mmCIF file of C-alpha atoms in Angstrom:
data_model
loop_
_atom_site.group_PDB
_atom_site.id
_atom_site.type_symbol
_atom_site.label_atom_id
_atom_site.label_comp_id
_atom_site.label_asym_id
_atom_site.label_seq_id
_atom_site.Cartn_x
_atom_site.Cartn_y
_atom_site.Cartn_z
ATOM 1 C CA UNK A 215 128.948 74.639 75.001
ATOM 2 C CA UNK A 216 127.047 75.719 71.862
ATOM 3 C CA UNK A 217 128.913 77.611 69.220
ATOM 4 C CA UNK A 218 127.357 80.811 67.794
ATOM 5 C CA UNK A 219 127.349 80.773 64.027
ATOM 6 C CA UNK A 220 128.875 83.797 62.372
ATOM 7 C CA UNK A 221 126.686 85.540 59.831
ATOM 8 C CA UNK A 222 128.019 85.462 56.332
ATOM 9 C CA UNK A 223 129.105 88.853 54.926
ATOM 10 C CA UNK A 224 126.581 88.490 52.102
ATOM 11 C CA UNK A 225 123.717 88.278 54.594
ATOM 12 C CA UNK A 226 124.852 91.497 56.285
ATOM 13 C CA UNK A 227 124.987 93.325 52.958
ATOM 14 C CA UNK A 228 121.507 92.098 52.014
ATOM 15 C CA UNK A 229 120.162 93.244 55.384
ATOM 16 C CA UNK A 230 121.674 96.707 54.909
ATOM 17 C CA UNK A 231 120.234 96.952 51.378
ATOM 18 C CA UNK A 232 116.815 95.863 52.662
ATOM 19 C CA UNK A 233 116.870 98.495 55.413
ATOM 20 C CA UNK A 234 117.886 101.191 52.921
ATOM 21 C CA UNK A 235 115.074 100.159 50.550
ATOM 22 C CA UNK A 236 112.541 100.294 53.386
ATOM 23 C CA UNK A 237 113.734 103.778 54.358
ATOM 24 C CA UNK A 238 113.529 104.986 50.741
ATOM 25 C CA UNK A 239 110.042 103.496 50.407
ATOM 26 C CA UNK A 240 108.854 105.196 53.588
ATOM 27 C CA UNK A 241 110.268 108.562 52.519
ATOM 28 C CA UNK A 242 108.696 108.234 49.052
ATOM 29 C CA UNK A 243 105.354 107.217 50.537
ATOM 30 C CA UNK A 244 105.470 110.221 52.874
ATOM 31 C CA UNK A 245 106.263 112.572 49.994
ATOM 32 C CA UNK A 246 103.382 111.155 47.939
ATOM 33 C CA UNK A 247 101.060 111.532 50.914
ATOM 34 C CA UNK A 248 102.061 115.184 51.307
ATOM 35 C CA UNK A 249 101.516 115.844 47.582
ATOM 36 C CA UNK A 250 98.065 114.252 47.472
ATOM 37 C CA UNK A 251 97.115 115.827 50.796
ATOM 38 C CA UNK A 252 98.175 119.197 49.396
ATOM 39 C CA UNK A 253 96.059 118.660 46.285
ATOM 40 C CA UNK A 254 93.083 117.555 48.368
ATOM 41 C CA UNK A 255 93.254 120.631 50.596
ATOM 42 C CA UNK A 256 93.329 123.081 47.683
ATOM 43 C CA UNK A 257 90.610 121.219 45.764
ATOM 44 C CA UNK A 258 88.389 121.197 48.845
ATOM 45 C CA UNK A 259 88.934 124.910 49.438
ATOM 46 C CA UNK A 260 88.106 125.977 45.888
ATOM 47 C CA UNK A 261 85.094 123.682 45.582
ATOM 48 C CA UNK A 262 83.726 125.159 48.793
ATOM 49 C CA UNK A 263 84.278 128.690 47.478
ATOM 50 C CA UNK A 264 82.429 127.820 44.261
ATOM 51 C CA UNK A 265 79.545 126.439 46.301
ATOM 52 C CA UNK A 266 79.428 129.495 48.576
ATOM 53 C CA UNK A 267 79.640 132.343 46.044
ATOM 54 C CA UNK A 268 78.531 131.121 42.610
ATOM 55 C CA UNK A 269 75.101 130.364 41.228
ATOM 56 C CA UNK A 270 74.555 128.523 37.948
ATOM 57 C CA UNK A 271 71.558 127.579 35.826
ATOM 58 C CA UNK A 272 71.308 126.283 32.263
ATOM 59 C CA UNK A 273 71.590 129.802 30.833
ATOM 60 C CA UNK A 274 73.172 131.939 33.558
ATOM 61 C CA UNK A 275 76.115 132.156 35.932
ATOM 62 C CA UNK A 276 76.673 134.680 38.695
ATOM 63 C CA UNK A 277 79.218 135.420 41.405
ATOM 64 C CA UNK A 278 78.515 136.975 44.798
ATOM 65 C CA UNK A 279 81.424 139.419 44.788
ATOM 66 C CA UNK A 280 80.279 141.145 47.963
ATOM 67 C CA UNK A 281 80.697 137.896 49.860
ATOM 68 C CA UNK A 282 83.861 136.973 47.951
ATOM 69 C CA UNK A 283 85.653 140.279 48.532
ATOM 70 C CA UNK A 284 84.584 140.344 52.158
ATOM 71 C CA UNK A 285 86.603 137.152 52.603
ATOM 72 C CA UNK A 286 89.543 138.457 50.568
ATOM 73 C CA UNK A 287 89.591 141.971 49.041
ATOM 74 C CA UNK A 288 92.449 140.921 46.727
ATOM 75 C CA UNK A 289 89.900 139.068 44.583
ATOM 76 C CA UNK A 290 89.272 141.143 41.446
ATOM 77 C CA UNK A 291 87.343 138.712 39.249
ATOM 78 C CA UNK A 292 86.333 135.186 38.373
ATOM 79 C CA UNK A 293 87.363 133.118 35.336
ATOM 80 C CA UNK A 294 85.157 130.403 33.884
ATOM 81 C CA UNK A 295 85.079 128.087 30.889
ATOM 82 C CA UNK A 296 81.558 126.814 30.243
ATOM 83 C CA UNK A 297 82.559 123.328 29.095
ATOM 84 C CA UNK A 298 85.949 122.922 30.759
ATOM 85 C CA UNK A 299 86.612 122.417 34.460
ATOM 86 C CA UNK A 300 88.156 125.851 34.995
ATOM 87 C CA UNK A 301 86.166 128.087 37.349
ATOM 88 C CA UNK A 302 88.144 130.068 39.923
ATOM 89 C CA UNK A 303 88.449 133.429 41.635
ATOM 90 C CA UNK A 304 91.134 135.715 40.194
ATOM 91 C CA UNK A 305 93.498 137.318 42.681
ATOM 92 C CA UNK A 306 95.936 140.218 42.376
ATOM 93 C CA UNK A 307 98.753 140.850 44.823
ATOM 94 C CA UNK A 308 101.455 143.492 45.132
ATOM 95 C CA UNK A 309 103.794 141.225 43.159
ATOM 96 C CA UNK A 310 103.568 138.020 41.130
ATOM 97 C CA UNK A 311 104.987 135.868 43.934
ATOM 98 C CA UNK A 312 102.446 136.263 46.721
ATOM 99 C CA UNK A 313 99.636 134.187 45.193
ATOM 100 C CA UNK A 314 101.956 131.800 43.391
ATOM 101 C CA UNK A 315 101.706 129.380 46.320
ATOM 102 C CA UNK A 316 98.923 130.978 48.363
ATOM 103 C CA UNK A 317 95.292 130.097 47.870
ATOM 104 C CA UNK A 318 92.282 132.418 48.001
ATOM 105 C CA UNK A 319 92.250 131.909 51.778
ATOM 106 C CA UNK A 320 95.982 132.735 51.852
ATOM 107 C CA UNK A 321 96.904 129.180 52.787
ATOM 108 C CA UNK A 322 100.364 128.052 51.689
ATOM 109 C CA UNK A 323 99.630 125.280 49.179
ATOM 110 C CA UNK A 324 101.291 124.231 45.930
ATOM 111 C CA UNK A 325 98.207 125.041 43.837
ATOM 112 C CA UNK A 326 98.307 128.697 44.814
ATOM 113 C CA UNK A 327 95.744 130.889 43.062
ATOM 114 C CA UNK A 328 94.727 132.022 39.625
ATOM 115 C CA UNK A 329 96.100 135.569 39.629
ATOM 116 C CA UNK A 330 96.441 138.661 37.467
ATOM 117 C CA UNK A 331 99.826 140.246 36.785
ATOM 118 C CA UNK A 332 100.392 142.845 39.494
ATOM 119 C CA UNK A 333 101.297 145.437 36.835
ATOM 120 C CA UNK A 334 97.907 145.162 35.129
ATOM 121 C CA UNK A 335 94.899 147.359 35.904
ATOM 122 C CA UNK A 336 92.601 145.386 38.193
ATOM 123 C CA UNK A 337 89.512 146.472 36.207
ATOM 124 C CA UNK A 338 90.789 144.770 33.018
ATOM 125 C CA UNK A 339 91.092 148.138 31.260
ATOM 126 C CA UNK A 340 94.590 147.495 29.856
ATOM 127 C CA UNK A 341 94.910 146.521 26.213
ATOM 128 C CA UNK A 342 96.358 143.173 27.259
ATOM 129 C CA UNK A 343 95.935 141.533 30.639
ATOM 130 C CA UNK A 344 97.869 138.510 31.908
ATOM 131 C CA UNK A 345 96.367 135.807 34.102
ATOM 132 C CA UNK A 346 98.554 133.049 35.533
ATOM 133 C CA UNK A 347 97.868 129.693 37.153
ATOM 134 C CA UNK A 348 99.714 126.492 37.969
ATOM 135 C CA UNK A 349 99.643 123.451 35.693
ATOM 136 C CA UNK A 350 98.632 120.962 38.386
ATOM 137 C CA UNK A 351 99.041 117.233 37.786
ATOM 138 C CA UNK A 352 95.424 116.585 38.807
ATOM 139 C CA UNK A 353 94.256 119.053 36.110
ATOM 140 C CA UNK A 354 93.115 121.633 38.659
ATOM 141 C CA UNK A 355 93.850 125.367 38.346
ATOM 142 C CA UNK A 356 95.244 125.849 34.789
ATOM 143 C CA UNK A 357 96.149 122.175 34.407
ATOM 144 C CA UNK A 358 93.823 121.863 31.406
ATOM 145 C CA UNK A 359 95.234 124.787 29.401
ATOM 146 C CA UNK A 360 97.740 122.440 27.782
ATOM 147 C CA UNK A 361 94.836 120.613 26.138
ATOM 148 C CA UNK A 362 94.482 123.584 23.795
ATOM 149 C CA UNK A 363 97.520 122.351 21.901
ATOM 150 C CA UNK A 364 94.942 120.072 20.253
ATOM 151 C CA UNK A 365 92.502 121.901 17.997
ATOM 152 C CA UNK A 366 89.646 119.666 19.143
ATOM 153 C CA UNK A 367 89.797 121.247 22.615
ATOM 154 C CA UNK A 368 89.546 124.714 21.102
ATOM 155 C CA UNK A 369 86.534 123.720 19.005
ATOM 156 C CA UNK A 370 84.746 122.543 22.142
ATOM 157 C CA UNK A 371 85.842 125.629 24.119
ATOM 158 C CA UNK A 372 86.172 128.608 21.737
ATOM 159 C CA UNK A 373 85.716 131.235 24.461
ATOM 160 C CA UNK A 374 85.873 131.899 28.196
ATOM 161 C CA UNK A 375 84.252 134.363 30.577
ATOM 162 C CA UNK A 376 85.675 136.854 33.050
ATOM 163 C CA UNK A 377 83.278 138.069 35.733
ATOM 164 C CA UNK A 378 83.868 141.237 37.759
ATOM 165 C CA UNK A 379 81.719 143.138 40.292
ATOM 166 C CA UNK A 380 80.465 145.435 37.503
ATOM 167 C CA UNK A 381 80.316 143.324 34.332
ATOM 168 C CA UNK A 382 80.877 139.972 32.658
ATOM 169 C CA UNK A 383 83.221 139.750 29.665
ATOM 170 C CA UNK A 384 83.354 137.060 27.013
ATOM 171 C CA UNK A 385 86.717 136.489 25.355
ATOM 172 C CA UNK A 386 86.919 134.610 22.070
ATOM 173 C CA UNK A 387 90.106 132.561 21.799
ATOM 174 C CA UNK A 388 92.233 133.567 18.812
ATOM 175 C CA UNK A 389 95.615 131.950 19.484
ATOM 176 C CA UNK A 390 97.002 128.915 21.358
ATOM 177 C CA UNK A 391 100.672 127.965 21.468
ATOM 178 C CA UNK A 392 103.751 127.132 23.541
ATOM 179 C CA UNK A 393 106.078 130.062 24.277
ATOM 180 C CA UNK A 394 109.474 130.589 25.881
ATOM 181 C CA UNK A 395 109.183 131.848 29.442
ATOM 182 C CA UNK A 396 111.160 134.991 28.565
ATOM 183 C CA UNK A 397 109.332 135.752 25.299
ATOM 184 C CA UNK A 398 107.921 139.184 24.455
ATOM 185 C CA UNK A 399 104.482 137.585 24.762
ATOM 186 C CA UNK A 400 104.593 138.960 28.314
ATOM 187 C CA UNK A 401 104.831 142.617 27.268
ATOM 188 C CA UNK A 402 102.094 144.782 28.792
ATOM 189 C CA UNK A 403 100.466 147.507 26.690
ATOM 190 C CA UNK A 404 98.314 150.090 28.455
ATOM 191 C CA UNK A 405 97.067 151.815 25.294
ATOM 192 C CA UNK A 406 96.782 151.494 21.525
ATOM 193 C CA UNK A 407 99.968 151.859 19.479
ATOM 194 C CA UNK A 408 101.665 150.582 16.337
ATOM 195 C CA UNK A 409 103.772 148.293 18.513
ATOM 196 C CA UNK A 410 100.640 146.820 20.049
ATOM 197 C CA UNK A 411 99.128 146.210 16.598
ATOM 198 C CA UNK A 412 102.292 144.349 15.565
ATOM 199 C CA UNK A 413 102.217 142.459 18.855
ATOM 200 C CA UNK A 414 98.637 141.294 18.235
ATOM 201 C CA UNK A 415 99.543 140.048 14.770
ATOM 202 C CA UNK A 416 102.509 138.156 16.188
ATOM 203 C CA UNK A 417 100.322 136.422 18.761
ATOM 204 C CA UNK A 418 97.903 135.380 16.042
ATOM 205 C CA UNK A 419 100.752 134.091 13.858
ATOM 206 C CA UNK A 420 102.123 132.093 16.796
ATOM 207 C CA UNK A 421 99.002 129.950 17.062
ATOM 208 C CA UNK A 422 99.588 126.211 16.736
ATOM 209 C CA UNK A 423 96.624 126.041 14.351
ATOM 210 C CA UNK A 424 94.608 128.653 12.408
ATOM 211 C CA UNK A 425 91.705 130.264 14.266
ATOM 212 C CA UNK A 426 89.213 132.378 12.338
ATOM 213 C CA UNK A 427 88.695 135.160 14.876
ATOM 214 C CA UNK A 428 89.178 138.823 13.975
ATOM 215 C CA UNK A 429 91.487 140.789 16.249
ATOM 216 C CA UNK A 430 93.450 144.011 15.707
ATOM 217 C CA UNK A 431 95.291 146.769 17.533
ATOM 218 C CA UNK A 432 92.094 148.350 18.845
ATOM 219 C CA UNK A 433 91.008 145.214 20.718
ATOM 220 C CA UNK A 434 91.562 144.325 24.347
ATOM 221 C CA UNK A 435 92.874 140.833 24.993
ATOM 222 C CA UNK A 436 93.619 138.462 27.841
ATOM 223 C CA UNK A 437 96.526 136.036 27.917
ATOM 224 C CA UNK A 438 96.150 132.903 30.034
ATOM 225 C CA UNK A 439 99.495 131.352 30.939
ATOM 226 C CA UNK A 440 100.744 128.221 32.706
ATOM 227 C CA UNK A 441 103.901 126.109 32.790
ATOM 228 C CA UNK A 442 104.245 123.156 30.446
ATOM 229 C CA UNK A 443 104.875 119.632 31.681
ATOM 230 C CA UNK A 444 108.416 119.851 30.302
ATOM 231 C CA UNK A 445 109.568 122.375 32.876
ATOM 232 C CA UNK A 446 109.756 126.067 33.700
ATOM 233 C CA UNK A 447 111.346 127.257 30.455
ATOM 234 C CA UNK A 448 108.142 127.048 28.424
ATOM 235 C CA UNK A 449 104.535 128.148 28.864
ATOM 236 C CA UNK A 450 101.180 127.154 27.440
ATOM 237 C CA UNK A 451 99.535 130.313 26.124
ATOM 238 C CA UNK A 452 95.849 130.865 25.359
ATOM 239 C CA UNK A 453 94.921 134.320 24.033
ATOM 240 C CA UNK A 454 91.363 135.654 24.007
ATOM 241 C CA UNK A 455 89.947 138.869 22.522
ATOM 242 C CA UNK A 456 87.114 140.797 24.169
ATOM 243 C CA UNK A 457 83.972 139.965 22.184
ATOM 244 C CA UNK A 458 81.060 140.738 24.501
ATOM 245 C CA UNK A 459 80.413 142.859 27.586
ATOM 246 C CA UNK A 460 77.401 142.288 29.825
ATOM 247 C CA UNK A 461 76.941 145.131 32.317
ATOM 248 C CA UNK A 462 75.066 144.403 35.537
#
């Protein structure tokens, strides 16, 4: 009669550890797959939208807002940097949560949308307008805003454009910095006032480096905002002042 050899306790422990490691690896691989799949879906959607509704030549750029708003009437504009890979529709919901993780097509994806603060006037008539977007790890959405912490990025991209159904607006960047999430940077002003003049000066003083752009309490501005890589307590801020209006 053959005798069955008993497994040593050490072998059992090693087997258990190996099984646990395999399980952890599989879970991690699945999570990574979901993340990259999520990124791919949002990138594909927005690239298709750009192809469908925008037209670009060496000296012009246009957006088919009739087609865009037929697909989603919550779209109130389009933001574009000429030399930076930021070109997206701007949404506005009934609160600041709806488009946080919903795309232009209202699909639930981590990238969400670029969206205007729900308290702002959708025609950009407020003195200061806030536009938010996620800081995505693949540099999509507002993932490149953090590059403005380096002055070289500003020098290559000193302005951005906002397109609406009625006009195109060029905003010259006058301040770039990192702010606390609960800072008074996020105060909305609907009209001119002494407080707004002081607010403008504070934004200019906050800049991480000096920018020679004139701005005062009579100017309309836009604040672009995204989370920093260090977490949700801080934001990358890029402020632009209205410098040119092109009516259609």
